[in-house]
Coordinates of C-alpha atoms in Angstrom, one line a residue:
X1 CA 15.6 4.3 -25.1
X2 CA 15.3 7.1 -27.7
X3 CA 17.1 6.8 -30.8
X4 CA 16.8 7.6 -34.2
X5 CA 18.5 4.3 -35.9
X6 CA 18.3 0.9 -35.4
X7 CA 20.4 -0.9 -32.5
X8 CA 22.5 -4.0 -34.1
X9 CA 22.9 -6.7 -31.4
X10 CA 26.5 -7.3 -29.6
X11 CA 27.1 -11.2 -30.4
X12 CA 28.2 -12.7 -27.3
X13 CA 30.8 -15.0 -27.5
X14 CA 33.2 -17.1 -25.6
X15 CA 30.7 -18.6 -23.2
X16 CA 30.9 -21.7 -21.4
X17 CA 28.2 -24.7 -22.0
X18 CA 29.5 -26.4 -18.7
X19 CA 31.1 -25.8 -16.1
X20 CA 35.2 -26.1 -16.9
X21 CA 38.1 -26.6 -14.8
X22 CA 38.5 -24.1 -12.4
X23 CA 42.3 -23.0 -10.6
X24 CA 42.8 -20.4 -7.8
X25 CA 43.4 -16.9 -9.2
X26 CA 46.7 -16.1 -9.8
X27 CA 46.0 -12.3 -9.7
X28 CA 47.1 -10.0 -6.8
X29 CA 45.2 -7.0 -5.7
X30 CA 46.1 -3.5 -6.5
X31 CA 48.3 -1.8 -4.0
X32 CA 47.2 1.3 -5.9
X33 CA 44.7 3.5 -4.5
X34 CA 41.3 2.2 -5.1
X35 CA 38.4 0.8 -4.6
X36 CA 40.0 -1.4 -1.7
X37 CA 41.1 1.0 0.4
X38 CA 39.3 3.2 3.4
X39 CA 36.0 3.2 5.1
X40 CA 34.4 1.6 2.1
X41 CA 37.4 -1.2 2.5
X42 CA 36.8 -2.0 5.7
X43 CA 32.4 -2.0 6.0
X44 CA 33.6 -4.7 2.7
X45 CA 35.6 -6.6 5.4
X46 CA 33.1 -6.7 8.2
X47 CA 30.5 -8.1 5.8
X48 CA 33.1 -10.8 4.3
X49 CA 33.5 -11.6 8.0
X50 CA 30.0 -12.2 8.2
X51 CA 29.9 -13.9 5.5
X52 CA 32.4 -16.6 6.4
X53 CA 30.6 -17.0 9.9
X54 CA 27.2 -17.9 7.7
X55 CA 29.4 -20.3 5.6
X56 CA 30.6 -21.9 8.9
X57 CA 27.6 -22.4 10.1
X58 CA 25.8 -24.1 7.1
X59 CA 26.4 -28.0 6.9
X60 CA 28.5 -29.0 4.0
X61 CA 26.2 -29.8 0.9
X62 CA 28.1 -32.1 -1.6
X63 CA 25.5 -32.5 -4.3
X64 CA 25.4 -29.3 -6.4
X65 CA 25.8 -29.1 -10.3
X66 CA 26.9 -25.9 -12.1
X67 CA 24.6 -23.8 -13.0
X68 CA 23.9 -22.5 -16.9
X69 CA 25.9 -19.9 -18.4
X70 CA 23.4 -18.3 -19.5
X71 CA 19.7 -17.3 -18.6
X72 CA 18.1 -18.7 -22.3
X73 CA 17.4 -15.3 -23.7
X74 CA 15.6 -16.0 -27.2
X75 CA 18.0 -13.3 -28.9
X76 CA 20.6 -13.6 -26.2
X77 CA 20.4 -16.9 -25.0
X78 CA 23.9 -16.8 -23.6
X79 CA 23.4 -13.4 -21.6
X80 CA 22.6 -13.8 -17.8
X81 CA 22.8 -17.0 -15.7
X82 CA 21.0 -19.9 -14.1
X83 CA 21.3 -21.6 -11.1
X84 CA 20.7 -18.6 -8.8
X85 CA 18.6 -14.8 -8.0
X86 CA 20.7 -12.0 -7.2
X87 CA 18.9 -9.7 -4.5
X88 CA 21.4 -7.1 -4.1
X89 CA 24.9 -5.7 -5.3
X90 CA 27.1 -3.7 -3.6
X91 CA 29.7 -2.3 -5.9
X92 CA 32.3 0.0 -4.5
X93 CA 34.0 1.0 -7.3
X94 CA 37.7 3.3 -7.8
X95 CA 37.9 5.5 -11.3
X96 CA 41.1 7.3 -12.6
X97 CA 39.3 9.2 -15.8
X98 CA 43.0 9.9 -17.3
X99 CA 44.0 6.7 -17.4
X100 CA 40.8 4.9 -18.0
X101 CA 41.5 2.2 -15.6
X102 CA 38.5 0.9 -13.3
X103 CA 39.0 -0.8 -9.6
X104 CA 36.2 -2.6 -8.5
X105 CA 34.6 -5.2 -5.8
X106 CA 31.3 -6.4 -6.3
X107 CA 29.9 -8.2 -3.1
X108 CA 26.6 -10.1 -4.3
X109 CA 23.9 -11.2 -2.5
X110 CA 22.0 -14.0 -3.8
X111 CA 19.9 -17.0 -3.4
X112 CA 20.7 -20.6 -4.8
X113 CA 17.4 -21.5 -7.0
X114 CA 18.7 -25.4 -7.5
X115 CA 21.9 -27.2 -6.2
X116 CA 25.0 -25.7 -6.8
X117 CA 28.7 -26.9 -7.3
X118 CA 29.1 -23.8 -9.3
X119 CA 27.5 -20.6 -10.9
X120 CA 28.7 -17.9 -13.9
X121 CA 28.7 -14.6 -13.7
X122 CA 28.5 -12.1 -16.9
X123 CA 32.2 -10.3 -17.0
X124 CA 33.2 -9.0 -19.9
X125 CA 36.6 -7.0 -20.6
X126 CA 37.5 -6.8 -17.0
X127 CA 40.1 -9.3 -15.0
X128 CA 39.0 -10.8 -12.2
X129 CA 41.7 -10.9 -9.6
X130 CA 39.8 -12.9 -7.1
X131 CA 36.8 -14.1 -5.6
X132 CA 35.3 -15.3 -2.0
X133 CA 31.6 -17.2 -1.6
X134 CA 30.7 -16.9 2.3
X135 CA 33.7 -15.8 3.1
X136 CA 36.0 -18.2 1.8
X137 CA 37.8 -18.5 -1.3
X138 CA 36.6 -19.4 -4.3
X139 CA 37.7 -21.3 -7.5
X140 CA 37.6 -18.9 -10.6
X141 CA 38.0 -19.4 -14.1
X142 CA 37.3 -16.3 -16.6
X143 CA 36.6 -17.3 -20.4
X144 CA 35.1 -14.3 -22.9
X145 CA 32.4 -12.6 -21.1
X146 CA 32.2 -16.2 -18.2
X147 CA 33.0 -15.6 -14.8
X148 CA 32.5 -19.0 -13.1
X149 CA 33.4 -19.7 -9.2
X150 CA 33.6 -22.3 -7.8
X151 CA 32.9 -22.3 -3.9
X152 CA 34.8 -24.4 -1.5
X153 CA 31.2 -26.0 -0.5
X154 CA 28.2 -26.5 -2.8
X155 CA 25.1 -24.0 -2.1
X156 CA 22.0 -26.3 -1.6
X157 CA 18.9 -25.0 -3.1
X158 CA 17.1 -21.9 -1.5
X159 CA 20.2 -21.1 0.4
X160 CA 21.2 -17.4 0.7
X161 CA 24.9 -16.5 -0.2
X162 CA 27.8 -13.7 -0.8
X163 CA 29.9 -13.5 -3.3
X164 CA 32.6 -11.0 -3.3
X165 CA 34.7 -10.5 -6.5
X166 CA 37.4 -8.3 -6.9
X167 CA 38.3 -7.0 -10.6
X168 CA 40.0 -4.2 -12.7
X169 CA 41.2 -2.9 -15.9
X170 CA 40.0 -0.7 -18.4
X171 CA 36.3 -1.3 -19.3
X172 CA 35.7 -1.7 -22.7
X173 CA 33.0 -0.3 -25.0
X174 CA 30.9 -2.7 -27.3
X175 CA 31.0 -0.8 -30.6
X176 CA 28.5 -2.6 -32.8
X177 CA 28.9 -2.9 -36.7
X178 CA 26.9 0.4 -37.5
X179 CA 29.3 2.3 -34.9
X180 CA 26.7 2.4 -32.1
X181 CA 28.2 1.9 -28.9
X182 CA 27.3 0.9 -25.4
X183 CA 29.1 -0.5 -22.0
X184 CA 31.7 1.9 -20.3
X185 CA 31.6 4.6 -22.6
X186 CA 35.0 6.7 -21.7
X187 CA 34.2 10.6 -22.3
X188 CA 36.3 14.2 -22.2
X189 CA 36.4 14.1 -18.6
X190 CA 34.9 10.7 -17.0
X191 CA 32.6 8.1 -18.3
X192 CA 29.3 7.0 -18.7
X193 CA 28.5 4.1 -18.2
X194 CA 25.3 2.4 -20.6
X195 CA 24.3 -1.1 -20.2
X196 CA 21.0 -1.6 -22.6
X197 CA 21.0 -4.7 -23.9
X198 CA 24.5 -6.2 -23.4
X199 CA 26.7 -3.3 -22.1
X200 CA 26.4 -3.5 -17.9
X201 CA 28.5 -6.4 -18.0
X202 CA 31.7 -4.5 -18.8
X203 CA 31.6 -2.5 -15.6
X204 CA 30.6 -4.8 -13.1
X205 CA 30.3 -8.7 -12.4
X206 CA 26.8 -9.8 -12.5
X207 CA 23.1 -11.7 -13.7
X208 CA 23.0 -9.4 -16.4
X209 CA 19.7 -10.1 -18.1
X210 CA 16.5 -8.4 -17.5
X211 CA 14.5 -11.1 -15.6
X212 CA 17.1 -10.8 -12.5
X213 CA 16.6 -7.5 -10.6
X214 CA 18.1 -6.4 -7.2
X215 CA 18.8 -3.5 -5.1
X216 CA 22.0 -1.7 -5.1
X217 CA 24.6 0.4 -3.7
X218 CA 26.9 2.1 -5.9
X219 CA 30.0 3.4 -4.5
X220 CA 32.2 5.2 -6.4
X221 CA 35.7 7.3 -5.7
X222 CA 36.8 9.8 -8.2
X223 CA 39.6 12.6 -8.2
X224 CA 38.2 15.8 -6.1
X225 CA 36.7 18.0 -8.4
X226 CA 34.9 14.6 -10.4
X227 CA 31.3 13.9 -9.7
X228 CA 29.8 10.4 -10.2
X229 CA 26.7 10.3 -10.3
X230 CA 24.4 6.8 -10.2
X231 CA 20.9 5.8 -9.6
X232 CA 18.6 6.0 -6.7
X233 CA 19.5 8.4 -3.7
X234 CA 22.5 10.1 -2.7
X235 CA 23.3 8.7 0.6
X236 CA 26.8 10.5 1.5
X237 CA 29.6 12.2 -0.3
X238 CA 32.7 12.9 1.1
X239 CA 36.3 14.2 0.7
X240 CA 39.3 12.7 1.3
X241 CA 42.9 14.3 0.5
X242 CA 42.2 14.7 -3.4
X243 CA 39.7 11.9 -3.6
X244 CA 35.8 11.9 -3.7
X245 CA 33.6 9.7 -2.7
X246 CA 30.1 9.5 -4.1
X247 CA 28.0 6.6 -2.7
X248 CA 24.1 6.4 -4.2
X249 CA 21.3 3.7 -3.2
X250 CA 18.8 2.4 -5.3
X251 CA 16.1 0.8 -2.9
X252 CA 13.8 -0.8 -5.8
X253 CA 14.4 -3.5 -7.9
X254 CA 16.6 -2.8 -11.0
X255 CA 17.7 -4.7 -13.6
X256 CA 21.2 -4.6 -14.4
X257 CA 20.6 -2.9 -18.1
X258 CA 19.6 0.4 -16.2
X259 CA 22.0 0.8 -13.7
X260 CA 24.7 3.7 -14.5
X261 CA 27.3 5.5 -13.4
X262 CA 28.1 9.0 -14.8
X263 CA 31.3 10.7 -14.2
X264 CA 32.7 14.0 -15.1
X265 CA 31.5 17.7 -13.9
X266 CA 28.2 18.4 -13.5
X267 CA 26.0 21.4 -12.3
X268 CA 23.7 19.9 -10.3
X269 CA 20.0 20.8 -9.7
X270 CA 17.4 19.6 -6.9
X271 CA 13.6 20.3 -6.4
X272 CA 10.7 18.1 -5.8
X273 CA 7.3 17.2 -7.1
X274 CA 4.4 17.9 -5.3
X275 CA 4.2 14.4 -3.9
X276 CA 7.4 15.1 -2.5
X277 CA 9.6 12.7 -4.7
X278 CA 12.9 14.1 -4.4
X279 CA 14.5 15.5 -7.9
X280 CA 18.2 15.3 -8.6
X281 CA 19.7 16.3 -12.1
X282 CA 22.8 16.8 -13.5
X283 CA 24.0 18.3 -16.2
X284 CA 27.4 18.2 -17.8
X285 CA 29.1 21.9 -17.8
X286 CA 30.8 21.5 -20.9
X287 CA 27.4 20.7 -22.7
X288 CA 25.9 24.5 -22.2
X289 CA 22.3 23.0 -22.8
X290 CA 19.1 24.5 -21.7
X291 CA 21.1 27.0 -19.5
X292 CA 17.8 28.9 -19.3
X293 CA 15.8 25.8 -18.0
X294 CA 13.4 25.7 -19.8
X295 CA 12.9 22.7 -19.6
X296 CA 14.5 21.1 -16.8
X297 CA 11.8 23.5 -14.8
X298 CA 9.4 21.1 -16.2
X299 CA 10.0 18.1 -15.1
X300 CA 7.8 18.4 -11.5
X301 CA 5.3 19.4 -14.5
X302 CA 6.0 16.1 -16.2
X303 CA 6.1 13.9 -13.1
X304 CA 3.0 15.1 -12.4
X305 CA 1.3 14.5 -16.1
X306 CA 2.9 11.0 -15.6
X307 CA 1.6 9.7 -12.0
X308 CA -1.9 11.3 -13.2
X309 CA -1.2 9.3 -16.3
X310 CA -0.3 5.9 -14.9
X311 CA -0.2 5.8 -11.9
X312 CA 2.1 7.0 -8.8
X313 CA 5.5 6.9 -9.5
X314 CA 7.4 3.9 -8.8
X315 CA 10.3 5.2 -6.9
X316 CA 11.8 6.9 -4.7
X317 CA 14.0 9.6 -6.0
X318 CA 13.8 11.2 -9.9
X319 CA 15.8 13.3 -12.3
X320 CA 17.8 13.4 -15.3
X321 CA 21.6 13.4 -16.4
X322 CA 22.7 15.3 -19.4
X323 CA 26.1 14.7 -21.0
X324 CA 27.6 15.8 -24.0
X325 CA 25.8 14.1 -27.6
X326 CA 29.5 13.4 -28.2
X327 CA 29.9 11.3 -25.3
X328 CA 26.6 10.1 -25.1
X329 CA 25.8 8.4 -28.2
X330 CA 21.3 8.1 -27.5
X331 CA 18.8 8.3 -25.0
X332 CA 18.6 5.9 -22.3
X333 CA 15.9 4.9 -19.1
X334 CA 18.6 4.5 -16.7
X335 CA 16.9 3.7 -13.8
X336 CA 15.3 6.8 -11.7
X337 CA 18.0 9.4 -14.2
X338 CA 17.5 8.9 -17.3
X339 CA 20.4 9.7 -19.3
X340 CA 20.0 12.4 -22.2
X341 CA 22.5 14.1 -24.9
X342 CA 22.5 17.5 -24.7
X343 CA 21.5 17.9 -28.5
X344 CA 18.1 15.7 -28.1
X345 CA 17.3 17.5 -24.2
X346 CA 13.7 18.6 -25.2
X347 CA 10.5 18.0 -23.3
X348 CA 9.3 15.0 -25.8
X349 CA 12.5 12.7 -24.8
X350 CA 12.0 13.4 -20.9
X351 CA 8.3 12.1 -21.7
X352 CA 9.5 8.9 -23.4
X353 CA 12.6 8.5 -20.7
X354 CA 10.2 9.3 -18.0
X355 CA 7.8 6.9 -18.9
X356 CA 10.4 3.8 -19.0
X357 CA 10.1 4.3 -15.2
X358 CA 6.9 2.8 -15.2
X359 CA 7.2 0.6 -18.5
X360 CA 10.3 -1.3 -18.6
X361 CA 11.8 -0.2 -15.4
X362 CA 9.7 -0.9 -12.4
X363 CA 7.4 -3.1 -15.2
X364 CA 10.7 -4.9 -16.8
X365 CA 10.4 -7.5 -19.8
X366 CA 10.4 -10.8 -18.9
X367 CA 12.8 -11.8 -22.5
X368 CA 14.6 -9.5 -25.2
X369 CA 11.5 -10.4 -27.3
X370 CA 9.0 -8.2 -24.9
X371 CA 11.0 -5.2 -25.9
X372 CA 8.1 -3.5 -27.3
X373 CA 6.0 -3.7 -24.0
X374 CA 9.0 -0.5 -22.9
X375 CA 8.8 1.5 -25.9
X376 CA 5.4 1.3 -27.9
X377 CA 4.0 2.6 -23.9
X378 CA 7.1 5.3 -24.2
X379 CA 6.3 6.1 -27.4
X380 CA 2.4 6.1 -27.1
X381 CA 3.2 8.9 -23.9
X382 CA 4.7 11.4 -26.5
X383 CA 1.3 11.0 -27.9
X384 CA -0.5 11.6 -24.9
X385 CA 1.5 14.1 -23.8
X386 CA 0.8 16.1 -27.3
X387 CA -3.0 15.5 -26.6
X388 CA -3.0 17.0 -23.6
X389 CA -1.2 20.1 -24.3
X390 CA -2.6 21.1 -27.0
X391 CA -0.9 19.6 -30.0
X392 CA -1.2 16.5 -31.9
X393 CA -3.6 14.3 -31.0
X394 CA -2.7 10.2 -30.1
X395 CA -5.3 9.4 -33.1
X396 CA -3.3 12.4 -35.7
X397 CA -0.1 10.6 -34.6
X398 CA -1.9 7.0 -35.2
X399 CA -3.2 8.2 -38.7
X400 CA 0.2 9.6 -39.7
X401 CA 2.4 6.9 -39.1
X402 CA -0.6 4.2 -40.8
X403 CA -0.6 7.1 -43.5
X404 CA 3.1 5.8 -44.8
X405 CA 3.7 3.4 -47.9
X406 CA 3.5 -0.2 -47.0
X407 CA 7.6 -0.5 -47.6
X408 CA 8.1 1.4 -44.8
X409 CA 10.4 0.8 -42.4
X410 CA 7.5 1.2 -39.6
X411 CA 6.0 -2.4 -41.3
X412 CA 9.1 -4.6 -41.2
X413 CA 8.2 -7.0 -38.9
X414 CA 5.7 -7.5 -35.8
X415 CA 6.6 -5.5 -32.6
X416 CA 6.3 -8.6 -30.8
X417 CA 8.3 -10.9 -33.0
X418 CA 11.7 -8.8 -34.0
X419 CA 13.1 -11.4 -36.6
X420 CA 16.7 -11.1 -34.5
X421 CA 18.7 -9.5 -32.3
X422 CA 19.5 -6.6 -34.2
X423 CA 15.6 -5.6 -34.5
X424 CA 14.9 -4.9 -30.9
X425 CA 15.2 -1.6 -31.2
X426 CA 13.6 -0.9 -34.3
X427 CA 11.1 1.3 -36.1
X428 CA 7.9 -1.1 -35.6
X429 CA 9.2 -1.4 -31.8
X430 CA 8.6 1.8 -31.1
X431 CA 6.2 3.1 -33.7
X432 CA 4.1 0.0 -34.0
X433 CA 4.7 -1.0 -30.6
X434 CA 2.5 2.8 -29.8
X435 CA 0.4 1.7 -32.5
X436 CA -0.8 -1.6 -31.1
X437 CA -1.7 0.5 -27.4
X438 CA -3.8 3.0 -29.3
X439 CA -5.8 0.2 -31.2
X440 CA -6.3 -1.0 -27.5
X441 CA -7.7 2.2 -26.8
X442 CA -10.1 2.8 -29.7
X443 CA -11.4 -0.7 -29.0
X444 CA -11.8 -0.5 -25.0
X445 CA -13.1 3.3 -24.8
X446 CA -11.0 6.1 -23.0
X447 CA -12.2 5.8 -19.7
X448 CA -11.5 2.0 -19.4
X449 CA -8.1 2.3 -21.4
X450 CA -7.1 5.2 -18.2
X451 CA -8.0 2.5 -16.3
X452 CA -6.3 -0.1 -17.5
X453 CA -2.7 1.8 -18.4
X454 CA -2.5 2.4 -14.8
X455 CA -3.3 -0.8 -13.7
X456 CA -0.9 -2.8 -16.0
X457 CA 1.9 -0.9 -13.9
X458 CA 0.4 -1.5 -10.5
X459 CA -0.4 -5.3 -11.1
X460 CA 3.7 -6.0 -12.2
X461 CA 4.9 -3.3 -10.0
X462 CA 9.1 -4.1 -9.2
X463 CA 8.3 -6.9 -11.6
X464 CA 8.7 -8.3 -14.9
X465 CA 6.3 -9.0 -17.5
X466 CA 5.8 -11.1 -21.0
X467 CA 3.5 -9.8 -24.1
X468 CA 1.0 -12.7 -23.2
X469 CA 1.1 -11.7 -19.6
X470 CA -0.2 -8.4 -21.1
X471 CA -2.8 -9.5 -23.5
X472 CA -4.3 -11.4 -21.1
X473 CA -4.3 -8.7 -18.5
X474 CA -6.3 -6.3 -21.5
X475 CA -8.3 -9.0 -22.6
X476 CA -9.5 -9.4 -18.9
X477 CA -10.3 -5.8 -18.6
X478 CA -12.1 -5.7 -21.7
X479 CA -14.2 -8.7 -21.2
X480 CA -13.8 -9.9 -24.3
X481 CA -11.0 -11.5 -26.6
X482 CA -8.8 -8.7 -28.8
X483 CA -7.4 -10.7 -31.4
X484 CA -8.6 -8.8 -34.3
X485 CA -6.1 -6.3 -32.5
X486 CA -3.2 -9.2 -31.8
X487 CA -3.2 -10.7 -35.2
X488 CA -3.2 -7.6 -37.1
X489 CA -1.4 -5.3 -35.1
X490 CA 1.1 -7.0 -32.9
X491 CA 1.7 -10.6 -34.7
X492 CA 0.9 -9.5 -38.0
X493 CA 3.6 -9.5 -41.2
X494 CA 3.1 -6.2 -43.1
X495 CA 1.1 -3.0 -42.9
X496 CA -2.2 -3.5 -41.1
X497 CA -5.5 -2.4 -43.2

């Protein structure tokens, strides 16, 4: 994330401490067209079939308890789920931008990691209007951002199972009390949809907290003459009558904070880096930004900087979406696109955005609290990527920011110990957070810091990662311990000497 404030946190609220008592759905589905209707209907029927033969199958398991509604987050301890590991979500999703309403079916794929009776999922703003586990129905009960089902027989430990929920409505945005704004972010002519830290839960069913990743394929019908694009690849688009249909797969792990859909018109531009890693942007028409590409013809340049940098690129497809700074309220590392607004689309944000692919999105914190493992490395690459083109270099950028009065913002708090929820994505975050890799570097040399930034990457690839998991991962490439650098820099209260 790029942003030039601080985020406050979205309290969660309305959660469930235990399971409750759960009743049959009384909703009915739409009869209107979306998300249940055609091709993408009926593959979502053939898999529910298979689904209830596997239920079949398994012997019924009467010894499950509901799993926690929530994943223990220290700043979001309600946020995510526990009882189960999602490993991939289908979500075939039906958009009308003038009325704002969403249709949606989200068939997950998961495995039982204890004894089930029951399991939440994070819903938030959206109605479910009914659920199936392996094919048969399941109890559901919907309370504030709570989804829980019940399935008709307990999941025992290890077992793999579907869940297929159907839900609409119109997404909400979570407007927090400084005005920032994240979830389904409803725009002139679609939506975008942003989900970091809270926000992916009011589009879509799921595990929402960083330490569950999965796969996923995004389908999503718009009017003709809409575009939606998602992460991952583009695996077929398609016409029908005055519908569109736009169906993207993301192959890699992602958590569910930088998954996205972005709907509205966009020119859309394709090349490829020398490697052969497919590029895909889009940019909004209505935004008329960098219509000379200037520096959108950089980015095989930057890709390139980047793998040489740390490592080879960690997935399969690249690029960037540009929307309207009106619509899109900060940058964002949405997963393989990063999403930009117009009036910040410069070379130094595709650098930081670029390098969350490796350093929060393919490397992804393990808590909230780890935040600054993403954006001090995002950060430190503007540095680096000043150095090597002849500007600034990281030790001007180190000595300018330690150059400012010990009130500063940049010295609230450590970057590994944000005092709350609201300070994730503050200055010492970033700033500090950059601060803390550079230290690293003047203390290990520069040949063995190249070699350890791109083998911090490589070690956690499609994985997740805490701040002691890293310090011991620098400590054993330095031979030596580093708390000099630890206690001043990362743990530290107040401006280092």
């Amino acid at each position: 994330m790029k942003t030039s404030g601080r985020l406050t946190a979205f309290v969660v609220a309305g959660l469930l401490a235990a399971l409750p008592a759960c009743s049959e759905s009384d909703g009915s589905p739409d009869r209107g067209t979306g998300a249940r209707t055609g091709p993408d209907a009926a593959a979502g029927a053939r898999k529910g079939a298979e689904g209830a033969r596997t239920g079949a199958a398994r012997t019924v398991f009467q010894g499950g308890h509901p799993g926690s509604a929530g994943a223990g987050d220290p700043y979001f301890p309600e946020l995510g789920n526990g009882g189960y590991d999602v490993t991939h979500y289908a979500l075939t999703l039906s958009y009308d931008p003038g009325r704002g309403r969403l249709e949606g079916t989200a068939e997950i794929t998961a495995k039982a990691t204890e004894d089930l009776s029951a399991f939440n999922l994070d819903l938030l703003g959206m109605e479910a209007l009914g659920a199936t586990v392996d094919g048969h129905k399941a109890l559901v009960r919907q309370d504030g951002q709570e989804l829980t089902l019940q399935p008709r027989d307990h999941l025992r430990k290890g077992a793999a199972f579907r869940s297929v929920v159907r839900y609409a409505g119109t997404p909400e945005s979570i407007t927090h009390d400084h005005g920032w704004r994240e979830g389904w972010l409803r725009t002139d002519n679609g939506a975008v949809a942003f989900g970091e830290p809270t926000g992916s839960m009011s589009w879509f069913p799921g595990n929402h907290h960083p330490s569950d990743k999965a796969s996923y394929d995004i389908t999503v019908t718009v009017p003709k003459g809409v575009q939606a694009i998602s992460n991952g690849r583009l695996r077929a688009r398609r016409t029908s009558g005055d519908r569109a249909v736009f169906h993207w797969h993301q192959a890699e792990p992602m958590a569910s904070h930088v998954a996205t859909v972005a709907i509205g018109t966009y020119d859309i531009r394709t090349s490829q880096t020398r490697s052969g890693v497919p590029i895909v942007s889009a940019m909004d028409t209505t935004a008329r930004v960098d219509e000379d590409g200037e520096v959108l013809g950089r980015f095989p340049e930057i890709m390139e900087w980047a793998e040489g940098r740390f490592g080879p690129y960690p997935f399969s497809s690249a690029g960037v979406i540009v929307d309207q700074a009106a619509d899109v309220p900060y940058a964002l590392e949405t997963q393989t696109r990063p999403t930009i607004p117009a009036d910040i689309f410069h070379t130094t944000n595709v650098v930081h955005e670029l390098a969350h692919q490796w350093f929060g999105n393919s490397v992804t914190p393990r808590t909230w609290r780890d935040m600054w493992l993403n954006e001090g490395f995002a950060t430190y690459a503007e540095w680096l990527w000043t150095e090597d083109h002849g500007g600034a270099s990281a030790q001007q950028h180190f000595d300018r920011n330690h150059a400012k009065a010990a009130d500063d913002d940049e010295w609230d708090f450590p970057p590994a110990e944000p005092p709350s929820a609201a300070d994730i994505s503050g200055q010492p975050v970033y700033v500090r957070g950059a601060m803390v890799i550079h230290k690293i570097r003047q203390t290990v040399g520069d040949e063995t810091f190249r070699t350890l930034v791109r083998g911090w990457p490589l070690r956690h690839r499609h994985g997740h990662a805490s701040t002691e998991d890293f310090t011991a991962y620098v400590e054993a490439k330095a031979g030596r311990d580093l708390d000099s650098i630890w206690d001043s820099w990362l743990y530290g209260d107040g401006k280092p000497a």
